[in-house]
Short mmCIF file of C-alpha atoms and ligand atoms in Angstrom, two decimals:
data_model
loop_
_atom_site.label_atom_id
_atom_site.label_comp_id
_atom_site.label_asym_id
_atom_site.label_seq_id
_atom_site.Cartn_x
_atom_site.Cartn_y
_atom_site.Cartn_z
CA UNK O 2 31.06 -10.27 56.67
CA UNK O 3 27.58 -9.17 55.18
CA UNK O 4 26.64 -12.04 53.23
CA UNK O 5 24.04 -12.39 50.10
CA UNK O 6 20.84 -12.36 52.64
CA UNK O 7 22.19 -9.73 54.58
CA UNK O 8 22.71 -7.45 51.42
CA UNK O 9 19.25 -8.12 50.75
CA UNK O 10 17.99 -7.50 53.74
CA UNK O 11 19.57 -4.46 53.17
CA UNK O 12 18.09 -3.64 49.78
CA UNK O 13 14.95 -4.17 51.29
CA UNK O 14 15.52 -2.15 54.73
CA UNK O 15 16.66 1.69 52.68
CA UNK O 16 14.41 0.93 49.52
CA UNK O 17 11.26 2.22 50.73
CA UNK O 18 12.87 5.56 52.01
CA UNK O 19 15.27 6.75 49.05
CA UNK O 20 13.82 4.65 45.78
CA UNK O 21 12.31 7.82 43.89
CA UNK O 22 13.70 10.34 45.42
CA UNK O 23 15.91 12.95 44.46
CA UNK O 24 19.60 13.29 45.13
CA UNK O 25 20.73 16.48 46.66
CA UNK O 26 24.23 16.47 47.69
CA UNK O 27 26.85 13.67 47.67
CA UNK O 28 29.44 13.77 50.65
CA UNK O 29 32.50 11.70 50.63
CA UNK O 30 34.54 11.73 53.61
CA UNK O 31 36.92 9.12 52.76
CA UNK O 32 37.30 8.08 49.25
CA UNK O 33 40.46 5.30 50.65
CA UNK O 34 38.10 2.03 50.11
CA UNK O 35 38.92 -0.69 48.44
CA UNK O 36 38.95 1.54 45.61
CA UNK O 37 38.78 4.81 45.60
CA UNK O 38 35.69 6.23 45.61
CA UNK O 39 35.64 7.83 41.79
CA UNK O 40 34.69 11.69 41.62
CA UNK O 41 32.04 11.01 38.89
CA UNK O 42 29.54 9.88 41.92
CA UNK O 43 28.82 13.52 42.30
CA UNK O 44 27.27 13.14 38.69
CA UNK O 45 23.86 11.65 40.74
CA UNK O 46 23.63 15.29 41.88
CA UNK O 47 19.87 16.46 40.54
CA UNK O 48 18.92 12.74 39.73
CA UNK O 49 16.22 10.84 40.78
CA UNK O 50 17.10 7.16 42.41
CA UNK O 51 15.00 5.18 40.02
CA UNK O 52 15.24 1.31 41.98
CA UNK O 53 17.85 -0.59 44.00
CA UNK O 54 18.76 -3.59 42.57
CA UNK O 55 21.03 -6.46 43.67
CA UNK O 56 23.69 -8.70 42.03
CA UNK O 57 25.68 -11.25 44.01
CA UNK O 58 26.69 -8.88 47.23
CA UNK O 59 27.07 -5.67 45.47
CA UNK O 60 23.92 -3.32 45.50
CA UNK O 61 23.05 -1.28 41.93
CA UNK O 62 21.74 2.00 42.51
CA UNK O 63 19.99 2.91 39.29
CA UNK O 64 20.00 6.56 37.76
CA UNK O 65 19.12 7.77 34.45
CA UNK O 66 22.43 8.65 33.43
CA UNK O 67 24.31 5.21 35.25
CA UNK O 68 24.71 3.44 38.09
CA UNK O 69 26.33 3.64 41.65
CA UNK O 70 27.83 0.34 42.95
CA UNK O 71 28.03 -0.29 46.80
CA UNK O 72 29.55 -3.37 47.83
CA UNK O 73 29.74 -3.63 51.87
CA UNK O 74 32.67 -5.41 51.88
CA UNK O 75 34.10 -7.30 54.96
CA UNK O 76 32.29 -4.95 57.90
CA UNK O 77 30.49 -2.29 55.86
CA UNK O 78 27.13 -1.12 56.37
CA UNK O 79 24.18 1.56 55.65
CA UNK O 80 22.04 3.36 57.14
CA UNK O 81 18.75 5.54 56.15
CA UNK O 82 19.09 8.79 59.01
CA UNK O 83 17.70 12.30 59.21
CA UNK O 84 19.88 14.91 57.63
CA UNK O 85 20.85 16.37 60.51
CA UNK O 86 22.09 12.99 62.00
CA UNK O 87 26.18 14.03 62.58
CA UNK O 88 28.72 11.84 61.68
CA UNK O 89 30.59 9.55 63.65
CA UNK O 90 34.14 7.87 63.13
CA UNK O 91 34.01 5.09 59.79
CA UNK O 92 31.55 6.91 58.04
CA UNK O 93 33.07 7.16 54.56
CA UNK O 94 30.13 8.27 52.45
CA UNK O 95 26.68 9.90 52.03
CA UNK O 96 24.08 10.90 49.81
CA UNK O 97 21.40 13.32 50.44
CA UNK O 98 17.43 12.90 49.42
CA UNK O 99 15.55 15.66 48.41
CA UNK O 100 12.67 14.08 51.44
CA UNK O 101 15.73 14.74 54.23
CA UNK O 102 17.38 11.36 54.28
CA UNK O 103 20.86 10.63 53.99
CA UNK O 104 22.07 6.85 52.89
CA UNK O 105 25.25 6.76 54.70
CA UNK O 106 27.88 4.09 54.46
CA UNK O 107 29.85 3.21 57.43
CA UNK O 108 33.16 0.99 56.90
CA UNK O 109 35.49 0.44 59.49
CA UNK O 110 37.84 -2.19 57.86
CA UNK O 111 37.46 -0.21 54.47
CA UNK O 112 37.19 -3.77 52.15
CA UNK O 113 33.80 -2.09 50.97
CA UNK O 114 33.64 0.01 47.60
CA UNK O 115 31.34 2.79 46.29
CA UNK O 116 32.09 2.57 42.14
CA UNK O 117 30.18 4.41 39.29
CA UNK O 118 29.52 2.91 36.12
CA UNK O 119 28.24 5.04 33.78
CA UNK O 120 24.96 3.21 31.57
CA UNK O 121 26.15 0.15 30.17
CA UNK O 122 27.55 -1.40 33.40
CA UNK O 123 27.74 -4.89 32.50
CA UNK O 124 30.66 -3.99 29.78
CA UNK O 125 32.85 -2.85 32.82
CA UNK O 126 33.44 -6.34 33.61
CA UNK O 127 33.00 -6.43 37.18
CA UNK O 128 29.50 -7.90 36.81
CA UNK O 129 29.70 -9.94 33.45
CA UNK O 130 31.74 -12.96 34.77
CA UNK O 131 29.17 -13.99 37.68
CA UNK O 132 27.23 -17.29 37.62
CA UNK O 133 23.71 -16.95 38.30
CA UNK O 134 22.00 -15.72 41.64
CA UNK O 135 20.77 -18.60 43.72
CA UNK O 136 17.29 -17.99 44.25
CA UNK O 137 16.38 -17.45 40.15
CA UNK O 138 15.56 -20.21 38.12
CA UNK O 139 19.02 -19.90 36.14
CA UNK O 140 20.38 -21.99 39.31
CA UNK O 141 19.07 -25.05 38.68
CA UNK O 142 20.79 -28.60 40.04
CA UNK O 143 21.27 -29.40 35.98
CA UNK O 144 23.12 -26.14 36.02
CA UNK O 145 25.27 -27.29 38.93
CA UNK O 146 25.94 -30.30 37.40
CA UNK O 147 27.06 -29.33 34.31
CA UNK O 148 29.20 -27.25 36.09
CA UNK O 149 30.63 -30.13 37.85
CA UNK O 150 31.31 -32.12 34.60
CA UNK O 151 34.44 -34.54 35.75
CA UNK O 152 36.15 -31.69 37.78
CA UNK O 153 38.19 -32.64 40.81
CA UNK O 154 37.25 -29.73 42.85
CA UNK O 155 35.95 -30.06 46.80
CA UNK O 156 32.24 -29.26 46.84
CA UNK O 157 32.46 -26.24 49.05
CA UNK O 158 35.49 -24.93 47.26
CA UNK O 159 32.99 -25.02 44.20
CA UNK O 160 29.75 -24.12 45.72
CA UNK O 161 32.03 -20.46 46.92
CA UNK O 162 32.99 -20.24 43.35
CA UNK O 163 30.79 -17.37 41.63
CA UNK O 164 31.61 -18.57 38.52
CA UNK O 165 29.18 -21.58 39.29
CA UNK O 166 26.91 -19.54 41.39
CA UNK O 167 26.59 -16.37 43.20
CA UNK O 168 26.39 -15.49 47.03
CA UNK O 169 26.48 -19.19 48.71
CA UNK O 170 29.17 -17.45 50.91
CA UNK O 171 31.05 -19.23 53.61
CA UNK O 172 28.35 -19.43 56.21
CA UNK O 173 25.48 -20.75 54.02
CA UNK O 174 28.19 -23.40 51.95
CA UNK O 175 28.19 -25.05 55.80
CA UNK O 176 24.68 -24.92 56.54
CA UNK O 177 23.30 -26.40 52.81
CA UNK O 178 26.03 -29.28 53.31
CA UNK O 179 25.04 -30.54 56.27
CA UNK O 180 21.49 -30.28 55.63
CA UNK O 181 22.52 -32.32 52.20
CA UNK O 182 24.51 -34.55 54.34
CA UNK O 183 27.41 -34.02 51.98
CA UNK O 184 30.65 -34.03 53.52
CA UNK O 185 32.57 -30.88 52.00
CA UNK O 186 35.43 -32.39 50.97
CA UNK O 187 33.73 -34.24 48.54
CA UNK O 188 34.65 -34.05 44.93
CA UNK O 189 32.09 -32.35 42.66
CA UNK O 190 32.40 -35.59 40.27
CA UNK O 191 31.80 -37.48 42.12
CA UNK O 192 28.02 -35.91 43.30
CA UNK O 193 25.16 -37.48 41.58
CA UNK O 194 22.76 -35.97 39.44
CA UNK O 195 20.09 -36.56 42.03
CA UNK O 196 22.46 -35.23 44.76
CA UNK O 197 22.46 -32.14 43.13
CA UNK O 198 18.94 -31.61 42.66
CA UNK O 199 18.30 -32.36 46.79
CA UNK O 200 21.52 -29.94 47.17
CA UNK O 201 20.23 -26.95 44.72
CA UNK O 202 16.82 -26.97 46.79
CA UNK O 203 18.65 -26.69 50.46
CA UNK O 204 20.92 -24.10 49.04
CA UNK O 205 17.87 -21.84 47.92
CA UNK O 206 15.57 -22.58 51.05
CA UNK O 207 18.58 -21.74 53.86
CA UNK O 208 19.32 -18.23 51.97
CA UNK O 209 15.49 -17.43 51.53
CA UNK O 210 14.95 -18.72 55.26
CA UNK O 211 18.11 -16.10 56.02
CA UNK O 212 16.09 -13.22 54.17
CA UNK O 213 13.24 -13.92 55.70
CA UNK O 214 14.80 -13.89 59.13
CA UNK O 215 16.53 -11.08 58.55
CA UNK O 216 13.28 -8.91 57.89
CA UNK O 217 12.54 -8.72 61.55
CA UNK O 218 16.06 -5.95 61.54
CA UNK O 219 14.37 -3.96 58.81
CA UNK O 220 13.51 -1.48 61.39
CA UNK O 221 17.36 -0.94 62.21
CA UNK O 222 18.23 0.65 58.94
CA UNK O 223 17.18 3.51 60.67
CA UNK O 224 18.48 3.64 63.84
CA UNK O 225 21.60 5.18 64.15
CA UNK O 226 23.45 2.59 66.58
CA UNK O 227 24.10 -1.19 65.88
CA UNK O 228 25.17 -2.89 63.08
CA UNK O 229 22.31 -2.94 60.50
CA UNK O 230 21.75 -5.53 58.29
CA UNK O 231 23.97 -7.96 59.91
CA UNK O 232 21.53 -10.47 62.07
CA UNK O 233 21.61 -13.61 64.13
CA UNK O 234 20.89 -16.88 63.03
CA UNK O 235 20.03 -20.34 64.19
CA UNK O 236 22.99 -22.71 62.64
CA UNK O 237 23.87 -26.02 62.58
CA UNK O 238 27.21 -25.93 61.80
CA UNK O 239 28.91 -22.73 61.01
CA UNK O 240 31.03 -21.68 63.82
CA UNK O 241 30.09 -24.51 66.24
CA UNK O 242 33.19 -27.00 65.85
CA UNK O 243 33.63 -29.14 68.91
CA UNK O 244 30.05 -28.53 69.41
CA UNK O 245 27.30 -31.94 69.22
CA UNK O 246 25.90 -32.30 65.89
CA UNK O 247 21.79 -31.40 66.51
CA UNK O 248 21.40 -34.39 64.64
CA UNK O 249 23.32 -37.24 65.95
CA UNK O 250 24.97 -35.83 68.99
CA UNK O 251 28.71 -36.58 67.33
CA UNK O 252 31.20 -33.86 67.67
CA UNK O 253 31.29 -31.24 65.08
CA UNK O 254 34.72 -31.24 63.38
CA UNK O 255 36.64 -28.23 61.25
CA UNK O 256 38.88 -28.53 58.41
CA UNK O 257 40.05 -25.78 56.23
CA UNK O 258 39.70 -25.61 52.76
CA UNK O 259 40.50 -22.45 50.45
CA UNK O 260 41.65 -20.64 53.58
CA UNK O 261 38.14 -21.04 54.89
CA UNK O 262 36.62 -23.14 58.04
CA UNK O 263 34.46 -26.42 57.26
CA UNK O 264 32.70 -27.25 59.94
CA UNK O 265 30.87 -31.06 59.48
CA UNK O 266 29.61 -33.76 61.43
CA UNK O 267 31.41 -37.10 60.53
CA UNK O 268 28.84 -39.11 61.32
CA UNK O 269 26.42 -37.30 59.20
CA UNK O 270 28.54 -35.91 56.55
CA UNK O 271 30.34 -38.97 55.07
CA UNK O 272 33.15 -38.87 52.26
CA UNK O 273 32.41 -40.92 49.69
CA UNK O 274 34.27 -43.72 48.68
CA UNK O 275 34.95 -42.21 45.48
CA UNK O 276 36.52 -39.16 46.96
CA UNK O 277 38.61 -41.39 49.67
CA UNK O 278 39.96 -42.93 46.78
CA UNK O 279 40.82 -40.05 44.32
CA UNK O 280 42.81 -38.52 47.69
CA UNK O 281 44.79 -40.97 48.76
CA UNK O 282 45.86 -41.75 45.19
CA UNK O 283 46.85 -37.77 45.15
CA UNK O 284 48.32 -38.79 48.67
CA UNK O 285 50.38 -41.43 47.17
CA UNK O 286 51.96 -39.70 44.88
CA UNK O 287 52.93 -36.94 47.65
CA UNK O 288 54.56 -40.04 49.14
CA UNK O 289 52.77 -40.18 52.22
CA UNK O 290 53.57 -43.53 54.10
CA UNK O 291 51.08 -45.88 53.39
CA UNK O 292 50.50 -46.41 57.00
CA UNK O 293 49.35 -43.13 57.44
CA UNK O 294 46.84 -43.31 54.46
CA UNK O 295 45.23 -46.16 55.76
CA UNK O 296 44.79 -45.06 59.29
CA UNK O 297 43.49 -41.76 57.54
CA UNK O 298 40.53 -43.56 55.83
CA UNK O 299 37.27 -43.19 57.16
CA UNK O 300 35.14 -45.84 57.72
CA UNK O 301 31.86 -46.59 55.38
ZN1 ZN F 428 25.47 -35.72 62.94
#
């Protein structure tokens, strides 16, 4: 799933062939997305692409007379090709430049969305609710830990909310807590003010480490084959359960949490004794035999 540096990536990679230029034709081949793709897209007919922006993971195409929304979803992608580039099989939708480019969208799980939001775009209320994008100032660790207040809420649960922030998807939630050494079962109150600050810092330098990485693909918006805008990075923990931690050599465990894998090193990644308490208490009253709980507690 294309993640916040990926969509960046992405908004950098067609940018510099489509920003200015005029739209010619808009094809849509499949309008079944997530939503369906509204007719009033073919109102960018005759307008000139003034700048691609991004929010979260959805990419703003600006106009003069609105904006076109392209979210990628869980497998979507785009592509910058000659016009007379034919189609293949997933490609949903395409919009012709007036300097023979087409920006094509190719979807093969369908979870991505092409929307059109007339002007004032942040009264549609897809946009308004979102906390603030990780690499601007408005993500500070003060921010965060307001946020936090006395909620009872696992840190990763929290860091994937975008209420608190945008775009710290599953991936980078795993990465920026192990570098933190924060376990992420951890309850946001009980995170320190400092902890935060240290936490806020990783968070921005592993997603502008990702976008940075990821400019060495910008070449494959291009390129008609491969999967554009999705690259590979080094991890530490994402994906690599049962693996050795690259820092202590202990085995990488996985929990789930929200439906989601946690992958953490135990040694480096300790609960705190806060949390251990405020869990087994919620054990307790789940009437888990006490037995159990203790043998359950990890060691500090
Ligand atoms: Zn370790």
């Amino acid at each position: 799933m294309p993640e916040l540096p990926e969509v960046e990536v992405c908004r950098l990679g067609i940018t510099p062939h489509i920003a200015g230029k005029q739209v010619e034709d808009v094809v849509v081949r499949n309008a079944k997305l997530r939503w369906p793709i509204p007719e009033e897209v073919h109102s960018v007919v005759g307008k000139t692409l003034e700048k691609i922006e991004r929010r979260s993971k959805y990419l703003l195409l600006r106009f003069s007379n609105g904006t076109l929304l392209l979210h990628l979803g869980m497998s979507g992608s785009v592509r910058i090709l000659e016009q007379d580039t034919p189609a293949v099989k997933h490609d949903h939708f395409e919009m012709l430049f007036d300097n023979e480019k087409i920006l094509r969208l190719n979807d093969p799980r369908r979870f991505g969305a092409v929307l059109w939001f007339p002007e004032h775009l942040d009264q549609q209320g897809l946009l308004t609710k979102l906390g603030p994008e990780p690499l601007t100032d408005d993500f500070s660790y003060g921010h965060l830990f307001a946020k936090a207040g006395n909620r009872k809420v696992p840190i990763k649960t929290f860091l994937m909310d975008n209420h608190v922030v945008v775009g710290v998807g599953n991936i980078y939630a795993n990465e920026a807590l192990f570098i933190a050494s924060i376990h992420p079962a951890t309850l946001v109150n009980s995170v320190s003010e400092e902890k935060f600050n240290e936490l806020t810092d990783i968070i921005k330098q592993v997603l502008a480490a990702a976008i940075e990485q990821g400019g060495t693909t910008l070449k494959d918006f291009t390129q008609a084959d491969g999967k554009p805008g999705y690259f590979a990075q080094k991890l530490f923990v994402y994906g690599r359960a049962g693996e050795k931690c690259d820092g202590c050599q202990s085995v990488l465990e996985e929990i789930r949490q929200s439906n989601r894998s946690s992958v953490f090193c135990p040694q480096c990644q300790v609960l705190p004794k806060q949390t251990v308490k405020q869990a087994t208490k919620s054990k307790a009253k789940r009437k888990v035999p006490s037995k159990k709980k203790a043998a359950k507690k990890p060691k500090n």
